[in-house]
C-alpha cells in the first residue's frame, strides 16, 4: 500500500468520502473512482451530532462528492486503547474475559462498544489490542450520515494505521524496531518486525509540550525495549519517531535511551492518514460500523423488490376478480371470459415468479449466500441456451462489485447454425435478468480457429 500522486493503488477503484475527525477537528478527502477529486477542512470545532451533520453536508458540497459511502478515521478522548496478554482458553471464555477487561477499562460511565485486534503471541500468551469507545460517539457518526442519506462503511481509530508507518521505512523483514508516534492526546509505542508483524502496542498519556516529556518518553522507550526482550525474546535494534518537530525533539530524547533513535523519513501531509485509512477493508477487526449498517443498500434493494412482488400479486388478483364479475353479468359470455381470465392469471403468475426469482437473487447478494446465487445463474444460463449448443462449463466468481461469468461449450459443425445460435445466446445473456456486459465476445475466439465441432469459449462477461 503506497501513495502515488493522487491515485489510490489498491485493486478497488472506489468512490468514497474519507473523513478524519481528531478531537473535534474535521477534514474531508473525496475520492472518485480511485482518484482524489477534492479536499476540505472544517474551520469549526465539532462537538455535537448536529454540528457533525452540518460539517458533513458542507464537505459533500465543497468537494462535489457524487457518491454515498463515507469512511471515518477518528481519535478522541472518548477512546481507550489497551494492550492485553490473554492466557490460552476456549473461544467463548476468551470473549467473556476480553469483555470484562473492556468494561474495566471503559473511559466513561456509560454504554461502550469495543473491538480487538490480535497480535503476536508471547510465551503462549495471546497478544490483543482493545479499542474501546463510548457508544454514543459512534452512534452520533452513524446518525449524521443517515440523515444525509450517506452510508458509513467504516469508523476506525487512528492507532490502527500505525503499522503502515513500518512499511514506509523500508526495513528488513526480520528486523525488530520500535515506532514512536505522537497522537492527538498522547504517544503510541509500537514494537514490530520490519514486515509489519506487531509484538505489542503501548498508549501513553504524555504531554509532549512539557519540559519533562523527553526524559519520560526516553524512560518508556527503555521499558518497551526490556519488555520485548523478556516477553518475546527479541532485541529492538532502533527506534523511529514520527512527530511534528515542535512537539518532541529526537536530540532531547536520545540521552535517555540506550538504542539508536532517529526521526522517521515519513513527513505526512494533513490528509495522509485519511488517505491510508481508505485502503483498509471494511471487514477490519477495528471497524466500529456494524455489518448491517454498511450493507443497508442491499437490504433496501431486497425490500423494494419484495414490495414489487406484493403490488404485482395484488393487481393480478383484483384484475381477475373484476373479470369474474363481468362474466356473471352476461352468462352467455362466461366461457370466453373464463378462458381470458385463465390466460391473464397465468401471465401474472409468471411475472410474480420472475419477481420472486429476482427477490431471491437480491437476498443472496444481501446475505452473501453465493451457492444460492450460483444455482440461480446456472438455471438462467441453461434456460437461455439455444437448442444446438452444448455447455461444458459455467463458472461464477466475484470481482469487486461485479460478478464474472465464464461460459464454455461446444457448437455444431454447421457454421451458419453456430453463428446464429452463438449470437442469440450472447444477446440473451445481455438482456434481463442477468444484464451481462460481455468482455470476450464469442466471435473473436470463434473466428480464430473455426473448425467442425470446435468449442466456443467466447461467452465471458460481467454482471453487476
Coordinates of C-alpha atoms in Angstrom, one line a residue:
X1 CA 0.0 0.0 0.0
X2 CA 1.5 3.3 -1.0
X3 CA 0.7 6.7 -2.2
X4 CA 1.3 7.5 -5.9
X5 CA 0.4 11.1 -6.8
X6 CA -3.3 11.4 -6.3
X7 CA -4.3 7.9 -7.2
X8 CA -5.4 5.0 -5.0
X9 CA -3.2 2.0 -5.7
X10 CA -5.5 -0.7 -4.2
X11 CA -7.3 -3.0 -6.5
X12 CA -10.7 -1.5 -6.0
X13 CA -11.2 1.8 -7.8
X14 CA -13.6 3.1 -5.2
X15 CA -15.7 6.2 -4.8
X16 CA -15.7 7.2 -1.2
X17 CA -15.5 10.3 1.1
X18 CA -12.8 10.0 3.7
X19 CA -13.3 11.9 6.9
X20 CA -10.7 12.5 9.6
X21 CA -12.1 13.5 13.0
X22 CA -9.4 14.1 15.6
X23 CA -10.6 15.6 18.8
X24 CA -13.3 17.6 17.0
X25 CA -11.2 18.7 14.1
X26 CA -12.7 17.5 10.8
X27 CA -11.2 17.3 7.4
X28 CA -12.5 15.6 4.2
X29 CA -10.9 13.9 1.3
X30 CA -13.1 13.0 -1.7
X31 CA -12.0 10.0 -3.9
X32 CA -13.9 9.2 -7.1
X33 CA -13.0 6.0 -9.0
X34 CA -9.7 5.8 -7.2
X35 CA -8.6 9.4 -7.7
X36 CA -8.7 12.4 -5.3
X37 CA -11.1 15.0 -6.6
X38 CA -11.4 17.3 -3.6
X39 CA -10.2 18.3 -0.1
X40 CA -11.9 20.3 2.6
X41 CA -11.2 21.4 6.2
X42 CA -13.8 22.5 8.7
X43 CA -12.8 25.6 10.5
X44 CA -15.1 25.0 13.4
X45 CA -14.6 22.5 16.2
X46 CA -17.1 19.7 16.1
X47 CA -18.7 18.6 19.4
X48 CA -22.4 17.7 18.8
X49 CA -24.2 15.5 16.3
X50 CA -25.9 18.5 14.7
X51 CA -22.5 20.1 14.1
X52 CA -21.2 16.9 12.6
X53 CA -24.1 16.6 10.3
X54 CA -23.7 20.2 9.1
X55 CA -20.0 19.7 8.6
X56 CA -20.6 16.5 6.6
X57 CA -23.1 18.3 4.4
X58 CA -20.6 21.1 3.8
X59 CA -17.9 18.6 3.0
X60 CA -20.0 16.9 0.4
X61 CA -20.9 20.2 -1.2
X62 CA -17.4 21.7 -1.1
X63 CA -15.8 18.6 -2.7
X64 CA -18.7 17.9 -5.0
X65 CA -18.7 14.3 -3.9
X66 CA -21.1 12.3 -6.1
X67 CA -21.2 9.0 -4.0
X68 CA -22.8 7.8 -0.8
X69 CA -20.1 5.8 1.0
X70 CA -18.2 7.5 3.9
X71 CA -15.2 6.3 5.9
X72 CA -14.2 7.9 9.2
X73 CA -10.7 7.9 10.8
X74 CA -11.2 9.1 14.4
X75 CA -9.3 9.8 17.6
X76 CA -10.8 11.3 20.7
X77 CA -10.5 11.4 24.4
X78 CA -13.5 9.0 24.5
X79 CA -11.3 6.3 23.1
X80 CA -9.1 4.0 25.1
X81 CA -6.5 1.7 23.6
X82 CA -5.2 -1.1 25.8
X83 CA -2.7 -3.9 25.2
X84 CA -3.6 -7.2 26.9
X85 CA -1.9 -10.6 27.2
X86 CA -4.7 -13.2 27.3
X87 CA -4.0 -16.8 28.6
X88 CA -5.0 -19.8 26.4
X89 CA -8.7 -20.6 26.8
X90 CA -11.7 -21.6 24.9
X91 CA -13.1 -19.0 22.4
X92 CA -16.3 -18.5 24.5
X93 CA -14.3 -18.0 27.7
X94 CA -11.9 -15.7 25.8
X95 CA -14.7 -13.5 24.6
X96 CA -16.1 -13.2 28.2
X97 CA -12.6 -12.4 29.5
X98 CA -12.0 -9.6 26.9
X99 CA -15.5 -8.2 27.6
X100 CA -14.7 -7.9 31.3
X101 CA -11.4 -6.2 30.5
X102 CA -13.2 -3.8 28.2
X103 CA -15.7 -2.8 30.9
X104 CA -12.9 -2.3 33.4
X105 CA -11.0 0.0 31.0
X106 CA -14.0 2.0 29.7
X107 CA -13.4 5.7 29.5
X108 CA -16.8 6.9 30.7
X109 CA -19.6 5.6 32.9
X110 CA -21.9 4.8 30.1
X111 CA -22.6 2.1 27.4
X112 CA -19.5 1.3 25.4
X113 CA -18.6 -0.5 22.2
X114 CA -15.2 -2.2 21.7
X115 CA -13.2 -4.0 19.1
X116 CA -10.0 -6.1 19.4
X117 CA -7.0 -6.9 17.2
X118 CA -4.8 -10.0 17.6
X119 CA -1.0 -9.5 17.8
X120 CA 1.9 -12.0 18.1
X121 CA 1.9 -14.5 21.0
X122 CA 4.4 -14.1 23.9
X123 CA 5.2 -17.2 25.9
X124 CA 1.9 -18.9 25.0
X125 CA 0.0 -15.7 25.9
X126 CA -2.1 -14.2 23.1
X127 CA -1.5 -10.5 22.4
X128 CA -4.6 -8.4 22.0
X129 CA -5.2 -4.6 21.5
X130 CA -8.5 -3.4 22.7
X131 CA -10.1 -0.3 21.1
X132 CA -12.8 0.9 23.5
X133 CA -15.2 3.8 22.8
X134 CA -18.4 5.4 24.2
X135 CA -21.2 4.0 22.1
X136 CA -22.9 7.4 21.8
X137 CA -19.8 8.7 19.9
X138 CA -20.2 6.0 17.2
X139 CA -24.0 6.4 17.1
X140 CA -23.5 10.2 16.5
X141 CA -21.4 9.5 13.4
X142 CA -23.8 6.9 12.0
X143 CA -26.9 9.1 12.6
X144 CA -25.3 12.1 11.0
X145 CA -24.6 10.1 7.9
X146 CA -28.0 8.5 7.7
X147 CA -29.7 11.9 8.0
X148 CA -27.8 12.9 4.8
X149 CA -28.6 9.6 3.0
X150 CA -24.9 8.7 3.3
X151 CA -23.7 5.2 4.1
X152 CA -21.0 4.9 6.8
X153 CA -18.9 2.0 5.8
X154 CA -16.0 2.4 8.3
X155 CA -15.2 4.1 11.6
X156 CA -11.7 3.1 12.8
X157 CA -9.3 4.7 15.3
X158 CA -6.1 6.3 14.2
X159 CA -4.0 3.8 16.1
X160 CA -5.0 1.1 13.6
X161 CA -2.8 2.8 10.9
X162 CA 0.5 2.7 12.9
X163 CA 1.6 -0.5 11.2
X164 CA 1.6 1.4 7.9
X165 CA 4.4 3.5 9.3
X166 CA 6.6 0.5 9.5
X167 CA 6.1 -0.4 5.8
X168 CA 7.2 3.1 4.8
X169 CA 10.6 2.6 6.5
X170 CA 12.0 0.0 4.0
X171 CA 13.3 -2.3 6.7
X172 CA 14.5 -5.9 6.6
X173 CA 11.6 -8.4 7.4
X174 CA 13.4 -9.9 10.4
X175 CA 14.5 -6.6 11.9
X176 CA 12.8 -5.6 15.2
X177 CA 12.1 -1.9 15.8
X178 CA 10.1 0.4 18.0
X179 CA 8.0 3.2 16.3
X180 CA 7.1 6.2 18.5
X181 CA 4.1 8.2 17.2
X182 CA 2.6 11.4 18.6
X183 CA -1.2 11.1 18.7
X184 CA -3.7 13.9 19.3
X185 CA -3.7 13.2 23.0
X186 CA -0.5 11.3 23.8
X187 CA 2.1 8.9 22.5
X188 CA 1.8 5.4 21.0
X189 CA 4.7 2.9 21.1
X190 CA 4.6 0.1 18.6
X191 CA 7.1 -2.8 18.7
X192 CA 7.1 -4.8 15.5
X193 CA 9.2 -6.6 12.8
X194 CA 10.3 -4.9 9.6
X195 CA 7.5 -6.5 7.6
X196 CA 4.7 -5.1 9.9
X197 CA 4.1 -8.0 12.4
X198 CA 3.3 -6.4 15.7
X199 CA 4.6 -7.6 19.0
X200 CA 2.7 -5.1 21.2
X201 CA 1.3 -1.6 21.4
X202 CA 1.6 0.8 24.3
X203 CA -0.5 4.0 24.6
X204 CA 0.7 6.7 27.0
X205 CA -0.9 10.0 28.1
X206 CA 2.2 12.1 27.8
X207 CA 2.1 15.8 27.1
X208 CA 5.0 16.3 24.7
X209 CA 5.0 20.1 25.3
X210 CA 6.0 19.7 28.9
X211 CA 9.6 20.2 29.9
X212 CA 10.0 16.7 31.3
X213 CA 8.4 15.0 28.3
X214 CA 11.8 14.0 26.7
X215 CA 13.0 12.3 29.9
X216 CA 9.7 10.5 30.5
X217 CA 9.5 9.4 26.8
X218 CA 13.0 8.0 27.0
X219 CA 12.2 6.0 30.1
X220 CA 9.1 4.5 28.4
X221 CA 11.1 3.6 25.3
X222 CA 13.7 1.8 27.5
X223 CA 10.8 -0.1 29.3
X224 CA 9.4 -1.2 26.0
X225 CA 12.8 -2.5 24.8
X226 CA 13.1 -4.5 28.0
X227 CA 9.6 -5.9 27.7
X228 CA 10.2 -7.0 24.1
X229 CA 13.3 -8.9 25.3
X230 CA 11.6 -10.5 28.3
X231 CA 8.3 -11.5 26.7
X232 CA 9.2 -12.1 23.1
X233 CA 13.0 -12.8 23.2
X234 CA 13.7 -10.2 20.6
X235 CA 16.2 -7.3 20.6
X236 CA 14.9 -4.0 19.5
X237 CA 17.7 -2.6 17.3
X238 CA 16.5 1.1 16.9
X239 CA 13.6 3.4 17.4
X240 CA 11.9 5.7 14.9
X241 CA 10.0 8.8 15.9
X242 CA 7.1 10.2 13.9
X243 CA 6.0 13.6 15.3
X244 CA 6.0 17.2 14.5
X245 CA 9.3 19.0 15.4
X246 CA 7.6 21.4 17.9
X247 CA 6.2 18.5 19.9
X248 CA 9.2 16.3 20.5
X249 CA 12.9 16.6 19.7
X250 CA 14.8 13.4 18.9
X251 CA 18.0 15.1 20.2
X252 CA 16.3 15.7 23.5
X253 CA 15.2 12.1 23.9
X254 CA 18.4 10.5 22.7
X255 CA 20.4 10.9 26.0
X256 CA 17.6 9.0 27.9
X257 CA 17.7 5.8 25.7
X258 CA 20.3 3.1 25.1
X259 CA 19.4 2.3 21.5
X260 CA 19.8 4.4 18.3
X261 CA 16.8 6.7 17.8
X262 CA 16.0 8.6 14.6
X263 CA 13.3 10.8 13.1
X264 CA 11.2 8.9 10.6
X265 CA 11.7 9.9 7.0
X266 CA 7.9 10.0 6.7
X267 CA 6.6 13.6 6.6
X268 CA 2.8 13.2 6.3
X269 CA 0.6 16.0 5.0
X270 CA -2.7 16.7 6.7
X271 CA -4.6 14.2 4.5
X272 CA -2.0 11.4 4.7
X273 CA -3.7 9.3 7.4
X274 CA -7.1 9.7 5.8
X275 CA -5.7 8.5 2.6
X276 CA -4.1 5.4 4.2
X277 CA -7.3 4.6 6.1
X278 CA -9.2 4.3 2.8
X279 CA -7.1 1.3 1.9
X280 CA -8.4 -0.7 4.9
X281 CA -11.0 -3.4 4.2
X282 CA -14.5 -2.8 5.7
X283 CA -14.1 -6.1 7.4
X284 CA -11.2 -4.8 9.5
X285 CA -11.3 -6.1 13.1
X286 CA -11.4 -2.5 14.5
X287 CA -14.2 -1.2 12.3
X288 CA -16.9 0.1 14.6
X289 CA -19.7 0.2 11.9
X290 CA -21.9 -2.9 12.2
X291 CA -22.2 -5.0 9.1
X292 CA -25.9 -4.5 8.8
X293 CA -25.3 -0.7 8.7
X294 CA -22.7 -0.7 5.9
X295 CA -24.9 -3.2 3.9
X296 CA -28.0 -1.1 4.2
X297 CA -28.2 -0.5 0.4
X298 CA -28.5 -4.2 -0.1
X299 CA -31.4 -4.6 2.3
X300 CA -33.1 -1.6 0.6
X301 CA -32.9 -3.4 -2.7
X302 CA -34.5 -6.5 -1.2
X303 CA -37.3 -4.5 0.4
X304 CA -38.1 -2.7 -2.9
X305 CA -38.2 -6.0 -4.9
X306 CA -40.4 -7.6 -2.2
X307 CA -42.8 -4.6 -2.4
X308 CA -42.9 -5.0 -6.1
X309 CA -43.9 -8.7 -5.8
X310 CA -46.7 -7.8 -3.4
X311 CA -48.1 -5.0 -5.6
X312 CA -47.9 -7.1 -8.7
X313 CA -49.8 -10.0 -7.0
X314 CA -52.4 -7.6 -5.6
X315 CA -53.0 -6.1 -9.1
X316 CA -53.4 -9.6 -10.6
X317 CA -55.9 -10.7 -8.1
X318 CA -58.0 -7.5 -8.4
X319 CA -58.0 -7.8 -12.2
X320 CA -59.1 -11.5 -12.0
X321 CA -62.0 -10.6 -9.6
X322 CA -63.2 -7.8 -12.0
X323 CA -63.3 -10.2 -14.9
X324 CA -65.3 -12.7 -12.9
X325 CA -67.9 -10.1 -12.0
X326 CA -68.3 -9.1 -15.6
X327 CA -68.7 -12.7 -16.7
X328 CA -71.6 -13.2 -14.2
X329 CA -73.4 -10.2 -15.7
X330 CA -73.5 -11.9 -19.0
X331 CA -73.8 -15.6 -18.6
X332 CA -73.7 -16.2 -22.3
X333 CA -70.1 -14.9 -22.3
X334 CA -68.9 -17.0 -19.3
X335 CA -66.8 -19.5 -21.2
X336 CA -64.8 -16.9 -23.3
X337 CA -64.3 -14.7 -20.2
X338 CA -63.1 -17.7 -18.2
X339 CA -60.6 -18.6 -20.9
X340 CA -59.3 -15.0 -20.9
X341 CA -59.2 -15.0 -17.1
X342 CA -57.1 -18.1 -17.1
X343 CA -54.7 -16.7 -19.6
X344 CA -54.3 -13.4 -17.7
X345 CA -53.8 -15.3 -14.4
X346 CA -51.1 -17.4 -15.9
X347 CA -49.3 -14.4 -17.3
X348 CA -49.4 -12.6 -13.9
X349 CA -48.3 -15.8 -12.1
X350 CA -45.3 -15.9 -14.4
X351 CA -44.5 -12.3 -13.7
X352 CA -44.8 -13.0 -9.9
X353 CA -42.4 -16.0 -10.2
X354 CA -39.9 -13.8 -12.1
X355 CA -40.1 -11.1 -9.4
X356 CA -39.7 -13.8 -6.8
X357 CA -36.6 -15.1 -8.5
X358 CA -35.2 -11.6 -8.6
X359 CA -36.0 -11.1 -4.9
X360 CA -34.2 -14.4 -4.0
X361 CA -31.2 -13.2 -6.1
X362 CA -31.1 -9.9 -4.2
X363 CA -31.4 -11.6 -0.9
X364 CA -28.4 -13.7 -1.9
X365 CA -26.4 -10.6 -2.5
X366 CA -27.5 -9.0 0.8
X367 CA -26.7 -12.1 2.8
X368 CA -23.7 -13.1 0.6
X369 CA -25.1 -16.6 0.1
X370 CA -23.0 -17.4 -3.1
X371 CA -24.2 -21.0 -3.5
X372 CA -27.9 -19.9 -3.9
X373 CA -26.8 -17.2 -6.4
X374 CA -24.7 -19.7 -8.4
X375 CA -27.7 -22.1 -8.7
X376 CA -29.9 -19.2 -9.9
X377 CA -27.4 -18.1 -12.5
X378 CA -26.9 -21.7 -13.8
X379 CA -30.7 -22.0 -14.1
X380 CA -30.9 -18.8 -16.2
X381 CA -28.0 -19.7 -18.4
X382 CA -29.5 -23.2 -19.1
X383 CA -32.9 -21.6 -19.9
X384 CA -31.3 -19.2 -22.4
X385 CA -29.1 -21.9 -24.1
X386 CA -30.1 -22.5 -27.8
X387 CA -31.0 -26.0 -29.0
X388 CA -27.8 -26.9 -30.8
X389 CA -25.3 -25.5 -28.3
X390 CA -23.9 -27.8 -25.5
X391 CA -22.5 -26.3 -22.3
X392 CA -19.3 -27.8 -20.9
X393 CA -18.5 -25.4 -18.0
X394 CA -20.1 -22.4 -16.4
X395 CA -18.3 -20.5 -13.6
X396 CA -19.3 -17.6 -11.5
X397 CA -16.8 -15.5 -9.4
X398 CA -16.8 -12.2 -7.5
X399 CA -14.6 -9.3 -8.7
X400 CA -15.2 -6.2 -6.5
X401 CA -18.7 -5.0 -7.1
X402 CA -19.2 -7.2 -10.1
X403 CA -19.9 -10.9 -10.8
X404 CA -17.8 -12.6 -13.5
X405 CA -19.5 -15.3 -15.6
X406 CA -17.4 -17.6 -17.8
X407 CA -19.2 -19.9 -20.2
X408 CA -17.6 -22.6 -22.4
X409 CA -19.1 -25.3 -24.6
X410 CA -19.4 -27.0 -28.0
X411 CA -21.0 -25.6 -31.1
X412 CA -22.5 -27.6 -34.0
X413 CA -20.4 -28.2 -37.2
X414 CA -22.7 -26.2 -39.4
X415 CA -21.2 -22.7 -39.4
X416 CA -24.4 -20.9 -40.2
X417 CA -26.3 -22.5 -37.3
X418 CA -23.3 -22.0 -35.0
X419 CA -23.0 -18.3 -35.7
X420 CA -26.8 -17.7 -35.5
X421 CA -27.2 -19.5 -32.1
X422 CA -24.0 -18.1 -30.5
X423 CA -25.1 -14.6 -31.4
X424 CA -28.6 -15.3 -30.0
X425 CA -27.1 -16.8 -26.8
X426 CA -24.8 -13.9 -26.3
X427 CA -27.7 -11.4 -26.7
X428 CA -29.9 -13.3 -24.3
X429 CA -27.3 -13.1 -21.6
X430 CA -27.0 -9.3 -22.1
X431 CA -30.8 -9.0 -21.6
X432 CA -32.7 -9.3 -18.4
X433 CA -32.4 -10.7 -15.8
X434 CA -28.6 -11.1 -16.0
X435 CA -27.7 -7.9 -17.9
X436 CA -24.2 -9.2 -18.7
X437 CA -21.6 -6.9 -20.0
X438 CA -19.7 -9.1 -22.5
X439 CA -15.9 -8.7 -22.2
X440 CA -14.8 -11.5 -24.5
X441 CA -17.3 -11.9 -27.4
X442 CA -17.7 -15.3 -28.9
X443 CA -16.9 -14.1 -32.4
X444 CA -13.3 -13.1 -31.6
X445 CA -12.4 -16.5 -30.4
X446 CA -14.6 -18.4 -32.8
X447 CA -13.2 -16.8 -35.9
X448 CA -9.6 -17.6 -34.9
X449 CA -9.9 -21.3 -35.0
X450 CA -13.2 -22.2 -36.6
X451 CA -13.5 -25.9 -37.4
X452 CA -16.1 -28.6 -37.4
X453 CA -17.2 -29.3 -33.8
X454 CA -14.9 -26.7 -32.4
X455 CA -15.6 -25.3 -28.9
X456 CA -17.0 -21.9 -28.3
X457 CA -15.2 -20.1 -25.4
X458 CA -16.3 -16.6 -26.2
X459 CA -19.1 -16.0 -23.7
X460 CA -17.3 -14.2 -20.8
X461 CA -18.9 -11.3 -19.1
X462 CA -19.6 -9.3 -16.0
X463 CA -22.9 -8.7 -14.2
X464 CA -23.4 -6.1 -11.5

